[in-house]
XYZ file of C-alpha atoms in Angstrom:
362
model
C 3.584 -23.498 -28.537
C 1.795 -24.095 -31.519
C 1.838 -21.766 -34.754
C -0.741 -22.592 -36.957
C -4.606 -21.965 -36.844
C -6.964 -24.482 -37.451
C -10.256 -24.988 -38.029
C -12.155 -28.099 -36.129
C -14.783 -29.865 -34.141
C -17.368 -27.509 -34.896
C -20.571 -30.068 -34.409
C -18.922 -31.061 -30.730
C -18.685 -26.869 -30.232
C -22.000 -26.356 -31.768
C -24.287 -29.621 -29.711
C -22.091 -28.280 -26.276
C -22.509 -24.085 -27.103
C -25.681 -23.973 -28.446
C -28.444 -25.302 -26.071
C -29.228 -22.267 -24.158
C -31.660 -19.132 -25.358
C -30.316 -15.735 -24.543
C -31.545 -12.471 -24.300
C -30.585 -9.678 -26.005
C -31.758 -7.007 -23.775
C -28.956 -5.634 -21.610
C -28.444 -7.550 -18.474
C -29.753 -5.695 -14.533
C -26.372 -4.478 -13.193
C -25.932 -4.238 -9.059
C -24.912 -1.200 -8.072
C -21.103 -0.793 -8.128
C -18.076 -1.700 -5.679
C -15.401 0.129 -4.966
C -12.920 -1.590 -7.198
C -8.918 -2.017 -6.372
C -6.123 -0.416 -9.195
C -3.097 -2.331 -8.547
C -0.028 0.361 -8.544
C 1.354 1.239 -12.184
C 5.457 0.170 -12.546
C 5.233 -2.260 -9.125
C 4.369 -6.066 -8.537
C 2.420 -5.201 -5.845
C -1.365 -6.379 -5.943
C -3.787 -6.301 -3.368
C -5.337 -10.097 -3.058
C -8.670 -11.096 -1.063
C -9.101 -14.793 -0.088
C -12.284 -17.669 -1.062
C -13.105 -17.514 2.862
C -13.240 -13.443 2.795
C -15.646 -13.875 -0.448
C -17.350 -16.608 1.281
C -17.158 -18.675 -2.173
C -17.083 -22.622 -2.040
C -13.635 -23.598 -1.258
C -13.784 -27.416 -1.913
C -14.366 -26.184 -5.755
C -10.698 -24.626 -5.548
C -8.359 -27.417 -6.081
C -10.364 -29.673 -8.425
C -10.906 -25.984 -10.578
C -6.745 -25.956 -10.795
C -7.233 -30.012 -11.383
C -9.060 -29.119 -14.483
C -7.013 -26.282 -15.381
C -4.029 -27.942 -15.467
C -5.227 -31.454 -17.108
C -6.552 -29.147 -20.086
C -2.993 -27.786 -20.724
C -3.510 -24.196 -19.009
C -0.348 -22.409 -18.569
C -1.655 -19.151 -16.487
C -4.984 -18.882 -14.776
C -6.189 -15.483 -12.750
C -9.168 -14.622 -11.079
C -9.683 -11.032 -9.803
C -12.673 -10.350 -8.214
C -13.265 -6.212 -7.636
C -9.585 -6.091 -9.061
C -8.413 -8.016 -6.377
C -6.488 -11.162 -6.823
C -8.337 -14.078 -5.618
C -6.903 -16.823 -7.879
C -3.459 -16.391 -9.913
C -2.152 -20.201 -10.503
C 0.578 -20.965 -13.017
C 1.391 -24.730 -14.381
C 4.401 -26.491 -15.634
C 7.207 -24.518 -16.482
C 4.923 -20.958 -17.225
C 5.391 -18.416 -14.005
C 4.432 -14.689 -13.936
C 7.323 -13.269 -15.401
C 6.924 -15.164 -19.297
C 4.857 -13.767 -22.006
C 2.324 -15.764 -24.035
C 0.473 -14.496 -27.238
C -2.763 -13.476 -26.719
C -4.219 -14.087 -30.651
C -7.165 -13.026 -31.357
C -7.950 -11.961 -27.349
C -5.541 -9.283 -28.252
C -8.085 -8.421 -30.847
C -9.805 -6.140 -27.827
C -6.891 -4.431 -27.621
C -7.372 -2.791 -31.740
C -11.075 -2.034 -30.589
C -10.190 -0.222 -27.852
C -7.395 1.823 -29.335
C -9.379 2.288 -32.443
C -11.698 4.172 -29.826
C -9.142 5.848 -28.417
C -7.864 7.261 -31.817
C -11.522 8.321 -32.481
C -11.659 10.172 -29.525
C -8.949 12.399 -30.057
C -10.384 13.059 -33.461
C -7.921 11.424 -36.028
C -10.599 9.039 -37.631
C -13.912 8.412 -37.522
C -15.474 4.648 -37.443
C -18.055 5.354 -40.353
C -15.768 6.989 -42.830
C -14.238 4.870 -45.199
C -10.628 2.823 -44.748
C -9.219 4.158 -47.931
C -9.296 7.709 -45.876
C -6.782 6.069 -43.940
C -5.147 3.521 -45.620
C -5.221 5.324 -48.910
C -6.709 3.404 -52.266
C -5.581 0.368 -54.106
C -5.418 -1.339 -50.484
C -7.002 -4.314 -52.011
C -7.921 -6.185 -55.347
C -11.682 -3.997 -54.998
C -12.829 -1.452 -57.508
C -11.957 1.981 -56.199
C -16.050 2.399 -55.531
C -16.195 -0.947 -53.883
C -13.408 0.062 -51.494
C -15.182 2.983 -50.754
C -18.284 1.638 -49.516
C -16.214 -0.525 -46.740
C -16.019 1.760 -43.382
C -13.981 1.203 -40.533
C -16.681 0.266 -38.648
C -17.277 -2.778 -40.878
C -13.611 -3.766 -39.899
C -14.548 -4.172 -36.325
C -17.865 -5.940 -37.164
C -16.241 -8.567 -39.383
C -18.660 -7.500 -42.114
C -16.191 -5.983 -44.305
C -17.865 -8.311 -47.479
C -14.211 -9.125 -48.178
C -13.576 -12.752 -49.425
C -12.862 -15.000 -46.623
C -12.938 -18.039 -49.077
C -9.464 -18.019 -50.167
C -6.671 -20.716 -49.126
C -5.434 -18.395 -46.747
C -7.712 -16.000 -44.832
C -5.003 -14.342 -43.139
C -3.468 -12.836 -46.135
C -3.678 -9.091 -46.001
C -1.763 -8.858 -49.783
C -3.826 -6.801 -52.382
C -4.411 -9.829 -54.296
C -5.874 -11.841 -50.792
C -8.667 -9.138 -50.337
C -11.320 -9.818 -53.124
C -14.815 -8.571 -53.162
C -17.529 -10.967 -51.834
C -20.675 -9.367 -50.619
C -21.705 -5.720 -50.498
C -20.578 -4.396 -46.819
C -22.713 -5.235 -44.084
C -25.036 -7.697 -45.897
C -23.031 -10.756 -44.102
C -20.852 -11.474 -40.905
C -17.532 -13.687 -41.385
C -14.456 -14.418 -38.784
C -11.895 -12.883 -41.404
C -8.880 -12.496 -39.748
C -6.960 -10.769 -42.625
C -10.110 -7.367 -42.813
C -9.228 -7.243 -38.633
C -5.837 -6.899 -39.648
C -5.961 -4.066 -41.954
C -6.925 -2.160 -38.757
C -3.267 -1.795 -37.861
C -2.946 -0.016 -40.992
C -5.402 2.028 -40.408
C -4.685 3.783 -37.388
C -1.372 4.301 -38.160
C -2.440 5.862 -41.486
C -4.916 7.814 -39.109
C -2.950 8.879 -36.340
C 0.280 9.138 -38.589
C 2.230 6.583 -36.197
C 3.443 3.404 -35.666
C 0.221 1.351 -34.360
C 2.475 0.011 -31.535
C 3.663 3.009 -30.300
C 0.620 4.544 -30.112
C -0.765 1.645 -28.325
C 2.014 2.054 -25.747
C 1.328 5.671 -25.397
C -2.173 5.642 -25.297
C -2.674 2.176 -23.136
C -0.193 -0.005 -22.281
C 2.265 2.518 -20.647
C -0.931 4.324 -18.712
C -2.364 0.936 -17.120
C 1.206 -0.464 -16.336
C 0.332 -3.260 -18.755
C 4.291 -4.620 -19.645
C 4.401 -6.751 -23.637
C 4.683 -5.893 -27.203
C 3.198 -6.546 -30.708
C 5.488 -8.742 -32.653
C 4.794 -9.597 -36.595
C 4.295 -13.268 -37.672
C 3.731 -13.433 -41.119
C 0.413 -11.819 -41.722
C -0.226 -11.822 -37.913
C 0.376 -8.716 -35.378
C 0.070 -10.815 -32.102
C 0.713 -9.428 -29.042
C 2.577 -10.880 -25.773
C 2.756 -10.368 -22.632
C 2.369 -11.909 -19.327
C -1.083 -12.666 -17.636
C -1.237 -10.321 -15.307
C -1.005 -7.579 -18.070
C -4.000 -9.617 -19.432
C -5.894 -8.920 -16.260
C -5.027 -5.112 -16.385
C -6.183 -4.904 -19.575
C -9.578 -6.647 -18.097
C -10.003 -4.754 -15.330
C -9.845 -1.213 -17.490
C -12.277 -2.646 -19.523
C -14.436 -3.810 -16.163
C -14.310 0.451 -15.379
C -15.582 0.962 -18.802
C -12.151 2.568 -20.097
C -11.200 4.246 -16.662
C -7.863 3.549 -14.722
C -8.631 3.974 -11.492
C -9.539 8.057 -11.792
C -7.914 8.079 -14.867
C -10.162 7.697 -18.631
C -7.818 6.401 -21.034
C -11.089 5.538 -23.429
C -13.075 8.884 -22.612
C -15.506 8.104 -24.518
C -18.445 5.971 -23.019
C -21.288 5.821 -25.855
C -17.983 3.974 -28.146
C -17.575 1.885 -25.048
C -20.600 0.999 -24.978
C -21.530 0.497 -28.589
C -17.814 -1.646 -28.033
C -19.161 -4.005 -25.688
C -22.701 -4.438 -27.369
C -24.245 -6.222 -29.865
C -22.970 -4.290 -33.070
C -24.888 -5.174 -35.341
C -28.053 -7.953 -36.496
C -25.938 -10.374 -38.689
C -24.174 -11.630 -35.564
C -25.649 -10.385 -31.667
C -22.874 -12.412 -30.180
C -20.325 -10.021 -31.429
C -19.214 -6.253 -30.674
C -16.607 -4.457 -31.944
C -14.174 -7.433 -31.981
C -15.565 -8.320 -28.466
C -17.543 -11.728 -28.002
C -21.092 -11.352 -25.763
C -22.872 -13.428 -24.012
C -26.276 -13.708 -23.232
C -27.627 -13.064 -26.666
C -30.475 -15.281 -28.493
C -27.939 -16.531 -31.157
C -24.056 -16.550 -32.559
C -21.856 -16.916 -35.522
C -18.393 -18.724 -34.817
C -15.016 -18.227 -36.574
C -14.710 -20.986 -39.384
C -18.692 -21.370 -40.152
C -21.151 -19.418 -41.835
C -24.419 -20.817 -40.213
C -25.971 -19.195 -37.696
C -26.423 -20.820 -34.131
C -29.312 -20.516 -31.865
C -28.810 -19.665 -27.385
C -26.272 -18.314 -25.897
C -22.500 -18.294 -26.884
C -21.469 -19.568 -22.904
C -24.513 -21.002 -21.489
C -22.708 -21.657 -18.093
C -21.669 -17.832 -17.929
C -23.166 -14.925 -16.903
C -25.433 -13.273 -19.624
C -23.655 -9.976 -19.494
C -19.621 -11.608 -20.026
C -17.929 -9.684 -22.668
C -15.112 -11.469 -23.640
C -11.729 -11.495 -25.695
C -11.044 -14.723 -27.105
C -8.104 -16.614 -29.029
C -7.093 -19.435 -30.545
C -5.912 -21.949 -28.481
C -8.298 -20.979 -25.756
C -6.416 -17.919 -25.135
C -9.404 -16.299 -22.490
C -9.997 -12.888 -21.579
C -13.416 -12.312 -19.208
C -14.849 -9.438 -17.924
C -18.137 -9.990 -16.249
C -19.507 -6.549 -14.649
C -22.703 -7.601 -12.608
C -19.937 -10.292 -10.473
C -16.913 -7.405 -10.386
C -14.741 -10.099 -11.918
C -11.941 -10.193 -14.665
C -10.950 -14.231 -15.483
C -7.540 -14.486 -17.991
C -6.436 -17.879 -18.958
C -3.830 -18.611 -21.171
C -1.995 -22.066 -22.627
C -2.488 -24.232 -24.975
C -5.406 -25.632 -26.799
C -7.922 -27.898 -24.254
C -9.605 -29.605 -27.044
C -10.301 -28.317 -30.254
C -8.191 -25.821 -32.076
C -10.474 -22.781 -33.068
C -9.694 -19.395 -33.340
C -12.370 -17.746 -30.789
C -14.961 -19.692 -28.767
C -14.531 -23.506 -27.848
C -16.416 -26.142 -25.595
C -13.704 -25.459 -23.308
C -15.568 -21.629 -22.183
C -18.604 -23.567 -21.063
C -16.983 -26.956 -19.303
C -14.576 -23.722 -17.933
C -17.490 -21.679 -16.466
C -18.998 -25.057 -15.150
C -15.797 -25.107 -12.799
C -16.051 -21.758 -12.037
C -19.636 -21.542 -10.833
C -19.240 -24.316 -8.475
C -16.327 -22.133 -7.141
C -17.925 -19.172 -6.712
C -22.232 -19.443 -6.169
């Protein structure tokens, strides 16, 4: 497994990403299915076949052709939480855990909603309520003026410039740009997050995560430090659970564990101008343009032209893929290794992925 982020191939990316217009307006969605909750502390998972979806079953074997040629470790398609697809390669089987990165970067969003909810912070207040001052090399005013909010929006103004743009140490975090005046992938302002809602909610981030999601969705995995990293493990079906909550809108099964739809939805939407592409750490499709990790230009069409316009998505280096498509009823998790290029979010790979998957399923 590889260790180290890089940044690369970003004119193949771009020419292969970029060649579709989107629209930003929300995207028609059919009126809902009854969807499947697989049982919380059990294996057990309710599966549906191709032939009963009356998909193109010809498209199944060269899909897991591709899959595997392009170093894919776990692969699972649910379809109305259902299991239609769950494929494994090489050595990887359902039991072992693979790190999510920055995928697992839904999982802060969602808990940062979560922690809102219940009335410990609130997204447009400042981090130094939470984190307390002198959190970075900022003037105590400058500090001030960066919200929580501008944490999940990447548009924190922090310095993302530096050698390494990971480094959460006070002398890493330098002031840029005023808040809000530019979008940047800077891993180091998501990371702060952590810090915050446990400054917030007065616990360990991870165990509140447990509490509040993992344990409640019978998600299994933990967050492990690596260097300035908080990645989290787990295995792929854990991945899909996570998906499918997110395909209810925050509901498990009867259950809310994000009771709160307008942050859901403001989650899953286009969060601000700088960047339409991008929610509250959540990639979108289907918008007019996009900003990827490791450039500041601005790109114009759709982020997955072969994908639905109304995929949200959690994505990680490594082409770590988390899918949630709600007009199809689907969830899609892949995890492995890199297929070609080694970015941090969005690669070719999503599109020639989704070019597989379509012939599968239209």
């Amino acid at each position: 497994m590889k260790t180290q982020f890089l940044i690369s191939g970003l004119f193949l990316f771009c020419c292969i990403m970029g060649c579709s217009k989107g629209n930003d307006d929300q995207v028609p969605i059919p009126p809902e299915e009854t969807l499947y909750f697989p049982p919380l502390n059990s294996e057990e998972w309710e599966t549906m076949s191709i032939e009963e979806l009356e998909w193109n079953s010809s498209a199944e074997q060269p899909l897991y052709d591709f899959l595997e040629t392009n170093k894919t470790e776990a692969f699972i398609l649910l379809k109305n939480g259902k299991i239609v697809l769950e494929k494994y390669f090489g050595s990887f089987n359902a039991t072992k855990n693979h790190s999510w990165n920055s995928a697992a970067k839904t999982l802060t969003a969602f808990t940062v909603g979560i922690a809102q909810k219940e009335g410990f912070l609130s997204i447009d207040n400042s981090s130094s309520d939470y984190m307390g001052t002198a959190w970075s090399s900022l003037s105590p005013e400058q500090e001030a003026q960066i919200t929580v909010r501008n944490h999940l929006t990447m548009t924190t103004g922090l310095d993302f410039t530096g050698e390494n743009s990971f480094c959460t140490d006070v002398e890493c975090l330098i002031y840029k740009d005023e808040p809000n005046s530019f979008w940047y992938y800077h891993n180091a302002a998501y990371t702060l997050l952590d810090n915050i809602i446990s400054g917030a909610v007065g616990q360990e981030y991870k165990e509140y995560f447990n509490e509040k999601i993992r344990d409640k969705i019978g998600m299994q995995g933990s967050w492990i430090k690596t260097g300035y990293l908080n990645l989290y493990f787990s295995n792929a079906r854990s991945m899909a659970r996570f998906g499918l909550l997110n395909l209810n809108k925050g509901i498990w099964d009867e259950t809310p564990i994000l009771n709160d739809p307008s942050y859901f939805t403001d989650m899953t939407t286009t969060s601000q101008e700088l960047n339409k592409s991008y929610g509250y750490l959540w990639w979108l499709n289907g918008k007019s343009s996009f900003r990827i990790p490791g450039s500041e230009e601005l790109f114009p069409g759709k982020l997955i032209p072969n994908a639905p316009d109304d995929l949200i998505a959690g994505l990680g280096a490594f082409d770590q893929k988390l899918y949630v498509v709600p007009s199809k009823g689907l969830v899609i998790i892949r995890m492995g290794d890199s297929a070609n290029e080694d970015e941090l979010g969005p690669t070719s790979f999503d599109n020639d992925l989704w070019e597989k998957i379509n012939d599968l399923i239209n």
